[in-house]
CSV table of C-alpha atoms and ligand atoms in Angstrom, one decimal:
chain,number,residue,atom,x,y,z
A,1,MET,CA,0.0,0.0,0.0
A,2,ARG,CA,1.4,3.4,-1.0
A,3,PHE,CA,0.1,6.8,0.2
A,4,PHE,CA,1.0,10.2,-1.1
A,5,THR,CA,-0.5,13.7,-1.3
A,6,ILE,CA,-0.3,16.7,-3.6
A,7,ASP,CA,-0.9,20.3,-2.7
A,8,TYR,CA,-2.8,21.7,-5.6
A,9,ARG,CA,-2.5,25.2,-4.4
A,10,LYS,CA,1.1,25.2,-5.4
A,11,ASP,CA,0.6,23.2,-8.6
A,12,ARG,CA,-2.2,25.2,-10.1
A,13,GLY,CA,-1.7,28.7,-8.7
A,14,GLY,CA,-4.8,28.4,-6.6
A,15,ARG,CA,-7.8,30.6,-6.1
A,16,ARG,CA,-7.9,33.4,-3.7
A,17,GLY,CA,-9.4,32.4,-0.4
A,18,THR,CA,-8.6,28.7,-0.8
A,19,LEU,CA,-7.0,27.6,2.5
A,20,VAL,CA,-6.6,23.9,1.6
A,21,ASN,CA,-6.6,22.2,-1.7
A,22,ARG,CA,-4.9,18.8,-1.3
A,23,GLY,CA,-5.1,15.6,-3.2
A,24,LEU,CA,-4.7,12.3,-1.4
A,25,PHE,CA,-3.9,9.0,-3.0
A,26,LEU,CA,-3.8,5.4,-1.7
A,27,HIS,CA,-2.3,3.0,-4.2
A,28,GLN,CA,-2.5,-0.8,-4.1
A,29,THR,CA,-5.0,-1.0,-1.3
A,30,PRO,CA,-6.5,-4.5,-0.7
A,31,ARG,CA,-9.9,-4.9,-2.2
A,32,LEU,CA,-12.6,-6.2,0.1
A,33,THR,CA,-14.4,-9.0,-1.8
A,34,PRO,CA,-15.8,-11.0,1.1
A,35,TRP,CA,-18.3,-13.1,-0.9
A,36,CYS,CA,-15.7,-14.1,-3.4
A,37,ARG,CA,-13.2,-14.9,-0.6
A,38,LEU,CA,-15.8,-17.2,0.9
A,39,PHE,CA,-17.4,-18.8,-2.2
A,40,GLY,CA,-14.9,-18.2,-4.9
A,41,HIS,CA,-15.2,-15.9,-8.0
A,42,ARG,CA,-18.0,-16.4,-10.5
A,43,PRO,CA,-16.2,-16.3,-13.9
A,44,VAL,CA,-18.1,-14.9,-16.9
A,45,VAL,CA,-17.2,-13.8,-20.3
A,46,ASP,CA,-16.7,-10.0,-20.2
A,47,GLY,CA,-15.7,-7.5,-22.9
A,48,TYR,CA,-17.2,-5.1,-25.3
A,49,ASP,CA,-18.6,-4.8,-28.8
A,50,SER,CA,-17.5,-1.7,-30.7
A,51,THR,CA,-20.3,0.4,-31.9
A,52,TYR,CA,-18.2,1.1,-35.0
A,53,GLY,CA,-17.4,-1.8,-37.2
A,54,ALA,CA,-16.9,-5.4,-36.3
A,55,LYS,CA,-14.3,-5.0,-33.5
A,56,SER,CA,-15.0,-6.8,-30.3
A,57,ALA,CA,-13.0,-8.1,-27.4
A,58,ARG,CA,-13.7,-10.9,-24.9
A,59,TRP,CA,-11.9,-11.7,-21.6
A,60,VAL,CA,-12.7,-13.3,-18.2
A,61,ALA,CA,-13.9,-11.4,-15.2
A,62,CYS,CA,-15.7,-12.2,-12.0
A,63,ARG,CA,-19.4,-11.5,-12.4
A,64,ARG,CA,-19.7,-10.5,-8.7
A,65,CYS,CA,-16.6,-8.4,-7.9
A,66,GLY,CA,-15.3,-7.5,-11.4
A,67,VAL,CA,-11.7,-8.9,-10.6
A,68,ARG,CA,-10.0,-10.3,-13.7
A,69,PRO,CA,-7.5,-13.2,-13.9
A,70,ASN,CA,-3.9,-12.2,-14.6
A,71,PRO,CA,-3.5,-12.2,-17.5
A,72,GLN,CA,-7.2,-11.6,-18.3
A,73,GLY,CA,-7.0,-13.7,-21.5
A,74,ARG,CA,-8.1,-13.0,-25.0
A,75,LEU,CA,-11.1,-15.2,-25.9
A,76,ASP,CA,-13.1,-15.7,-29.1
A,77,GLY,CA,-15.0,-12.5,-30.0
A,78,ASP,CA,-18.1,-14.5,-30.8
A,79,LEU,CA,-18.7,-15.7,-27.2
A,80,VAL,CA,-21.8,-14.2,-25.6
A,81,LEU,CA,-21.1,-11.4,-23.0
A,82,GLY,CA,-22.0,-12.6,-19.5
A,83,GLN,CA,-22.1,-16.3,-20.2
A,84,ALA,CA,-20.4,-18.5,-17.6
A,85,TYR,CA,-16.7,-19.3,-18.2
A,86,THR,CA,-15.8,-22.8,-17.0
A,87,GLY,CA,-12.2,-22.8,-18.1
A,88,PRO,CA,-9.5,-23.6,-19.1
A,89,TYR,CA,-7.0,-21.4,-17.4
A,90,GLY,CA,-3.4,-20.9,-18.3
A,91,PRO,CA,-0.2,-20.2,-16.3
A,92,PRO,CA,0.4,-16.9,-14.5
A,93,ARG,CA,2.0,-13.9,-16.2
A,94,PRO,CA,5.7,-14.1,-15.8
A,95,ALA,CA,7.1,-11.5,-13.5
A,96,LYS,CA,9.1,-8.7,-15.0
A,97,ASN,CA,12.7,-9.5,-16.0
A,98,GLU,CA,12.0,-13.2,-15.4
A,99,LYS,CA,12.0,-15.7,-18.3
A,100,SER,CA,8.9,-17.9,-18.3
A,101,LEU,CA,9.8,-21.5,-17.5
A,102,ALA,CA,6.3,-22.7,-18.2
A,103,PRO,CA,5.0,-22.5,-21.7
A,104,MET,CA,2.9,-19.4,-22.3
A,105,PRO,CA,-0.9,-19.9,-22.6
A,106,LYS,CA,-1.7,-21.8,-25.7
A,107,SER,CA,-2.3,-19.2,-28.3
A,108,ASP,CA,-4.0,-19.9,-31.6
A,109,GLY,CA,-3.1,-16.6,-33.2
A,110,ALA,CA,-5.3,-13.9,-31.7
A,111,HIS,CA,-6.6,-15.9,-28.7
A,112,SER,CA,-4.9,-16.7,-25.4
A,113,LEU,CA,-6.1,-18.3,-22.1
A,114,PRO,CA,-6.8,-16.3,-18.9
A,115,GLY,CA,-4.3,-16.9,-16.1
A,116,PRO,CA,-5.0,-17.6,-12.4
A,117,TRP,CA,-7.1,-15.3,-10.2
A,118,PRO,CA,-5.1,-12.8,-8.3
A,119,ALA,CA,-4.7,-13.9,-4.6
A,120,HIS,CA,-4.8,-10.4,-3.3
A,121,PRO,CA,-6.6,-8.1,-5.6
A,122,THR,CA,-5.9,-4.4,-5.0
A,123,GLY,CA,-7.5,-1.1,-6.0
A,124,GLU,CA,-6.9,2.6,-5.6
A,125,VAL,CA,-8.5,5.3,-3.6
A,126,GLY,CA,-8.0,9.0,-4.3
A,127,GLY,CA,-9.5,12.1,-2.8
A,128,GLN,CA,-9.3,15.9,-2.8
A,129,VAL,CA,-10.1,18.2,0.1
A,130,VAL,CA,-10.8,21.9,-0.6
A,131,VAL,CA,-11.3,24.3,2.2
A,132,GLY,CA,-12.2,27.9,1.8
A,133,HIS,CA,-13.6,28.0,-1.7
A,134,GLN,CA,-16.5,26.3,-3.5
A,135,ILE,CA,-18.5,27.2,-6.5
A,136,ASN,CA,-22.0,26.0,-5.5
A,137,ALA,CA,-23.8,26.8,-2.4
A,138,PHE,CA,-24.3,23.1,-1.8
A,139,ALA,CA,-23.5,20.0,-3.9
A,140,ALA,CA,-23.5,16.3,-3.4
A,141,GLU,CA,-22.9,13.8,-6.2
A,142,VAL,CA,-22.1,10.1,-6.7
A,143,THR,CA,-20.9,8.7,-10.0
A,144,VAL,CA,-20.9,5.1,-11.0
A,145,GLY,CA,-18.4,4.6,-13.8
A,146,CYS,CA,-18.9,2.4,-16.8
A,147,ALA,CA,-16.8,-0.7,-17.4
A,148,GLY,CA,-14.3,1.4,-19.3
A,149,SER,CA,-14.0,4.3,-16.8
A,150,GLU,CA,-10.8,5.2,-15.1
A,151,ASN,CA,-12.8,5.7,-11.9
A,152,THR,CA,-15.1,3.0,-10.7
A,153,LEU,CA,-16.9,5.1,-8.2
A,154,SER,CA,-16.6,8.8,-7.4
A,155,ALA,CA,-18.3,11.2,-5.1
A,156,HIS,CA,-18.2,14.7,-3.9
A,157,VAL,CA,-19.9,16.9,-1.3
A,158,GLY,CA,-19.4,20.6,-0.7
A,159,ILE,CA,-20.9,23.5,1.1
A,160,HIS,CA,-20.1,27.1,0.1
A,161,PRO,CA,-17.9,28.6,1.2
A,162,LEU,CA,-16.6,26.1,3.8
A,163,PHE,CA,-15.3,23.0,2.1
A,164,GLY,CA,-15.4,20.5,-0.7
A,165,LEU,CA,-14.5,16.8,-0.5
A,166,TYR,CA,-13.9,14.6,-3.5
A,167,LEU,CA,-13.3,10.9,-3.5
A,168,HIS,CA,-12.8,8.3,-6.3
A,169,THR,CA,-11.9,4.7,-6.4
A,170,ALA,CA,-10.3,2.4,-9.0
A,171,GLY,CA,-11.3,-1.2,-8.5
A,172,HIS,CA,-13.0,-0.7,-5.2
A,173,GLY,CA,-16.8,-0.9,-5.5
A,174,GLN,CA,-16.6,-2.8,-8.8
A,175,TRP,CA,-19.4,-5.1,-7.5
A,176,LEU,CA,-21.7,-2.1,-7.5
A,177,GLN,CA,-20.6,-1.1,-11.0
A,178,ARG,CA,-21.2,-4.6,-12.3
A,179,ARG,CA,-24.6,-4.6,-10.8
A,180,LEU,CA,-25.7,-1.1,-11.8
A,181,ASN,CA,-23.7,0.0,-14.8
A,182,ALA,CA,-22.1,-3.1,-16.4
A,183,ILE,CA,-23.2,-2.4,-20.0
A,184,GLY,CA,-22.6,0.7,-22.1
A,185,TYR,CA,-20.0,3.5,-22.2
A,186,GLU,CA,-21.6,6.2,-20.0
A,187,ASP,CA,-20.8,7.0,-16.4
A,188,ARG,CA,-24.0,7.4,-14.4
A,189,VAL,CA,-24.6,10.3,-11.9
A,190,ILE,CA,-26.9,10.8,-8.9
A,191,GLY,CA,-26.6,14.3,-7.6
A,192,VAL,CA,-28.2,17.3,-6.1
A,193,SER,CA,-26.8,20.9,-6.0
A,194,ILE,CA,-27.9,24.4,-5.0
A,195,GLY,CA,-26.3,27.3,-6.6
A,196,GLY,CA,-27.1,30.5,-8.5
A,197,GLY,CA,-30.6,30.6,-7.1
A,198,HIS,CA,-31.4,27.2,-8.6
A,199,LEU,CA,-31.8,23.7,-7.3
A,200,ARG,CA,-30.5,21.0,-9.7
A,201,TRP,CA,-30.9,17.3,-9.5
A,202,GLN,CA,-29.7,14.3,-11.5
A,203,VAL,CA,-31.1,10.8,-11.0
A,204,TRP,CA,-29.1,8.2,-12.8
A,205,THR,CA,-28.3,10.4,-15.7
A,206,THR,CA,-25.4,10.1,-18.1
A,207,ALA,CA,-22.4,12.2,-16.9
A,208,ASN,CA,-21.4,15.2,-18.9
A,209,ALA,CA,-24.3,14.9,-21.3
A,210,TRP,CA,-27.8,16.3,-21.4
A,211,SER,CA,-30.6,15.0,-23.5
A,212,SER,CA,-34.0,16.6,-24.2
A,213,SER,CA,-35.6,13.1,-24.0
A,214,THR,CA,-34.6,12.7,-20.4
A,215,PRO,CA,-37.6,13.3,-18.2
A,216,ARG,CA,-37.4,16.3,-15.9
A,217,TRP,CA,-37.7,14.2,-12.7
A,218,ARG,CA,-34.4,12.6,-13.7
A,219,ASP,CA,-32.5,15.7,-14.9
A,220,GLY,CA,-34.0,19.0,-13.9
A,221,SER,CA,-33.7,22.2,-12.1
A,222,LEU,CA,-36.0,24.6,-10.2
A,223,ASN,CA,-35.8,28.3,-9.6
A,224,LEU,CA,-35.5,28.5,-5.9
A,225,SER,CA,-37.2,31.9,-5.6
A,226,ILE,CA,-40.6,30.3,-5.3
A,227,LEU,CA,-41.8,33.5,-3.6
A,228,ASP,CA,-40.9,35.4,-6.8
A,229,ARG,CA,-43.3,33.3,-8.8
A,230,ALA,CA,-46.1,33.0,-6.2
A,231,LEU,CA,-46.1,36.6,-4.9
A,232,GLY,CA,-44.4,38.5,-7.6
A,233,PRO,CA,-40.8,40.0,-7.5
A,234,LYS,CA,-39.7,42.6,-4.9
A,235,ARG,CA,-40.2,46.1,-6.1
A,236,TYR,CA,-40.2,49.7,-5.0
A,237,SER,CA,-43.2,51.9,-5.9
A,238,TYR,CA,-43.8,55.6,-5.2
A,239,GLU,CA,-46.8,57.9,-4.6
A,240,ASP,CA,-46.4,61.7,-4.6
A,241,VAL,CA,-48.0,63.2,-1.6
A,242,GLN,CA,-47.1,66.9,-1.5
A,243,THR,CA,-44.8,69.4,-3.4
A,244,VAL,CA,-43.3,72.6,-1.9
A,245,THR,CA,-40.5,75.0,-2.8
A,246,GLY,CA,-37.6,75.3,-0.3
A,247,LEU,CA,-34.4,77.4,0.0
A,248,LEU,CA,-31.3,75.4,0.5
A,249,ARG,CA,-28.5,77.2,2.4
A,250,LEU,CA,-25.1,75.4,2.2
A,251,PRO,CA,-22.2,75.9,4.7
A,252,HIS,CA,-20.1,77.2,1.8
A,253,GLY,CA,-22.4,80.2,1.7
A,254,ASP,CA,-24.3,79.5,-1.6
A,255,GLU,CA,-28.1,79.3,-1.7
A,256,HIS,CA,-30.4,77.4,-4.1
A,257,LEU,CA,-34.1,77.2,-4.7
A,258,LEU,CA,-35.3,73.6,-4.7
A,259,THR,CA,-38.5,71.8,-5.6
A,260,LEU,CA,-39.2,69.3,-2.8
A,261,THR,CA,-41.7,66.4,-3.3
A,262,LEU,CA,-42.8,64.2,-0.4
A,263,LYS,CA,-43.3,60.6,-1.6
A,264,ARG,CA,-44.6,57.5,0.0
A,265,GLN,CA,-42.1,54.7,-0.9
A,266,THR,CA,-43.4,51.2,-0.7
A,267,HIS,CA,-41.2,48.1,-1.0
A,268,GLY,CA,-42.5,44.5,-1.3
A,269,ARG,CA,-43.9,41.8,-3.6
A,270,THR,CA,-47.0,42.4,-5.7
A,271,ARG,CA,-49.1,40.0,-3.6
A,272,GLY,CA,-47.0,40.0,-0.4
A,273,ARG,CA,-46.4,42.0,2.8
A,274,LYS,CA,-45.1,45.5,2.1
A,275,THR,CA,-43.0,48.0,4.0
A,276,SER,CA,-43.4,51.8,3.6
A,277,SER,CA,-41.2,54.8,4.3
A,278,TRP,CA,-41.0,58.5,3.4
A,279,ILE,CA,-38.6,60.0,1.0
A,280,VAL,CA,-38.3,63.5,-0.4
A,281,GLY,CA,-37.3,63.9,-4.1
A,282,TRP,CA,-35.7,67.2,-4.9
A,283,SER,CA,-34.7,69.1,-8.1
A,284,CYS,CA,-32.8,72.3,-8.7
A,285,ARG,CA,-33.2,74.1,-12.1
A,286,ASP,CA,-29.6,75.4,-12.4
A,287,GLY,CA,-28.0,72.5,-10.4
A,288,ILE,CA,-25.8,72.6,-7.3
A,289,PRO,CA,-22.0,72.5,-7.8
A,290,TYR,CA,-20.4,69.8,-5.8
A,291,ARG,CA,-16.8,69.6,-7.1
A,292,ALA,CA,-14.2,71.8,-8.6
A,293,GLY,CA,-15.0,72.8,-12.1
A,294,ASP,CA,-18.6,73.1,-13.3
A,295,ARG,CA,-19.9,69.7,-12.2
A,296,VAL,CA,-23.4,70.1,-10.7
A,297,VAL,CA,-26.1,67.8,-9.4
A,298,MET,CA,-29.6,68.5,-10.7
A,299,SER,CA,-31.8,66.2,-8.6
A,300,SER,CA,-31.8,63.3,-6.1
A,301,ALA,CA,-33.7,62.1,-3.1
A,302,VAL,CA,-33.2,61.8,0.7
A,303,ASP,CA,-35.0,59.9,3.5
A,304,VAL,CA,-37.1,61.7,6.1
A,305,ARG,CA,-38.6,60.2,9.3
A,306,ASP,CA,-42.2,59.5,10.0
A,307,GLU,CA,-42.1,62.1,12.8
A,308,ALA,CA,-40.9,64.8,10.4
A,309,VAL,CA,-44.0,64.1,8.2
A,310,GLU,CA,-46.4,64.0,11.1
A,311,ASP,CA,-44.9,67.3,12.4
A,312,ARG,CA,-45.1,68.8,8.9
A,313,GLY,CA,-41.4,69.7,9.3
A,314,TRP,CA,-40.3,67.4,6.6
A,315,PRO,CA,-39.1,70.1,4.2
A,316,ALA,CA,-36.6,71.4,6.9
A,317,GLU,CA,-35.4,67.9,7.6
A,318,ALA,CA,-35.0,67.2,3.9
A,319,LEU,CA,-33.1,70.5,3.3
A,320,ALA,CA,-30.7,69.6,6.2
A,321,ALA,CA,-30.2,66.1,4.8
A,322,ILE,CA,-29.5,67.5,1.3
A,323,ALA,CA,-27.0,70.1,2.7
A,324,TYR,CA,-25.2,67.3,4.6
A,325,ARG,CA,-24.9,65.2,1.5
A,326,ILE,CA,-23.7,67.9,-0.8
A,327,THR,CA,-21.2,69.1,1.8
A,328,LYS,CA,-19.8,65.6,2.1
A,329,ASP,CA,-19.5,65.4,-1.7
A,330,ARG,CA,-17.7,68.7,-1.8
A,331,THR,CA,-15.1,67.6,0.8
A,332,ARG,CA,-14.7,64.3,-1.0
A,333,TYR,CA,-14.2,65.8,-4.5
A,334,GLY,CA,-11.9,68.7,-3.6
A,335,PHE,CA,-14.4,71.6,-3.8
A,336,GLY,CA,-12.2,73.5,-1.3
A,337,PRO,CA,-12.7,74.9,2.1
A,338,ILE,CA,-15.1,77.7,3.1
A,339,PRO,CA,-13.1,80.9,2.4
A,340,ASP,CA,-14.0,82.5,5.8
A,341,MET,CA,-12.6,79.5,7.7
A,342,LEU,CA,-9.1,80.2,6.4
A,343,VAL,CA,-9.0,83.5,8.4
A,344,PRO,CA,-7.8,82.7,12.0
A,345,GLY,CA,-10.3,83.9,14.5
A,346,ALA,CA,-12.8,85.1,11.9
B,1,ZN,ZN1,-15.1,-12.2,-7.5
């Protein structure tokens, strides 16, 4: 058994905010095949038929656990896939750099016999741990590879922005693959994810492929903002209540005549609960300069409190708020100090 890890943050530059991105690999781990250990393997003819042309291949594998003899043998391409294989078996594959003393499996041209079953079948397990950065809000997925897949089983789970965990096996779990996805060339996916305001699900769909003939219950998504659809989207609406003229006096000494309109602002869904507040929209015919040069602001809006409206003092509160905001802009954009203030003691 061999174990090693890779720090992907170093290898691939890494994304900002990723605290951990590490790959973990366990090679040559013993495969657990309890049934086959107790009762022996169940040899069948395994292989594939190419969808293009007449090419096909046949070898021997255990129907239950997927382990193959070593060598796996090369059988007659006309044998039926899945039929029981009762023998014969040839000698083991000679070790590297060792000349075979026994004659090689009898070979009639293209065909050769399978060797003995491996005494200690091994597989591989790999994983990846990401901490600190994930794309989806939540995702969980299990993939069952096809017979030709590099990965027999793979799975991942992640919660944004905390962590992601990925696992895959080679060899391990082949009994599940043989039971669920023995035929065909497509990996199969079961997964659910939440991200971008959508819930997505896949129930035994082919990986990396989408087909319009797949029913929605097997491969679909749902806009999570059910409230948007049921009650309408969140919006602001305004109702003009009263309009007055007010004189704005700014600390810099200039004065401006403004039109002030008290508006009832309502926020909420078309058919849902709404919240209301007061705002005052203002406009100034010649504009108010707020930065060096001739940049002016012509109109905007400020909040006023309920009490100011009840008290009918809302125009005064609005003018003070406008003065505060424009003065803040003037100091931010280098409008310059008030001339009087430059004279000490003035
Ligand atoms: Zn077996």
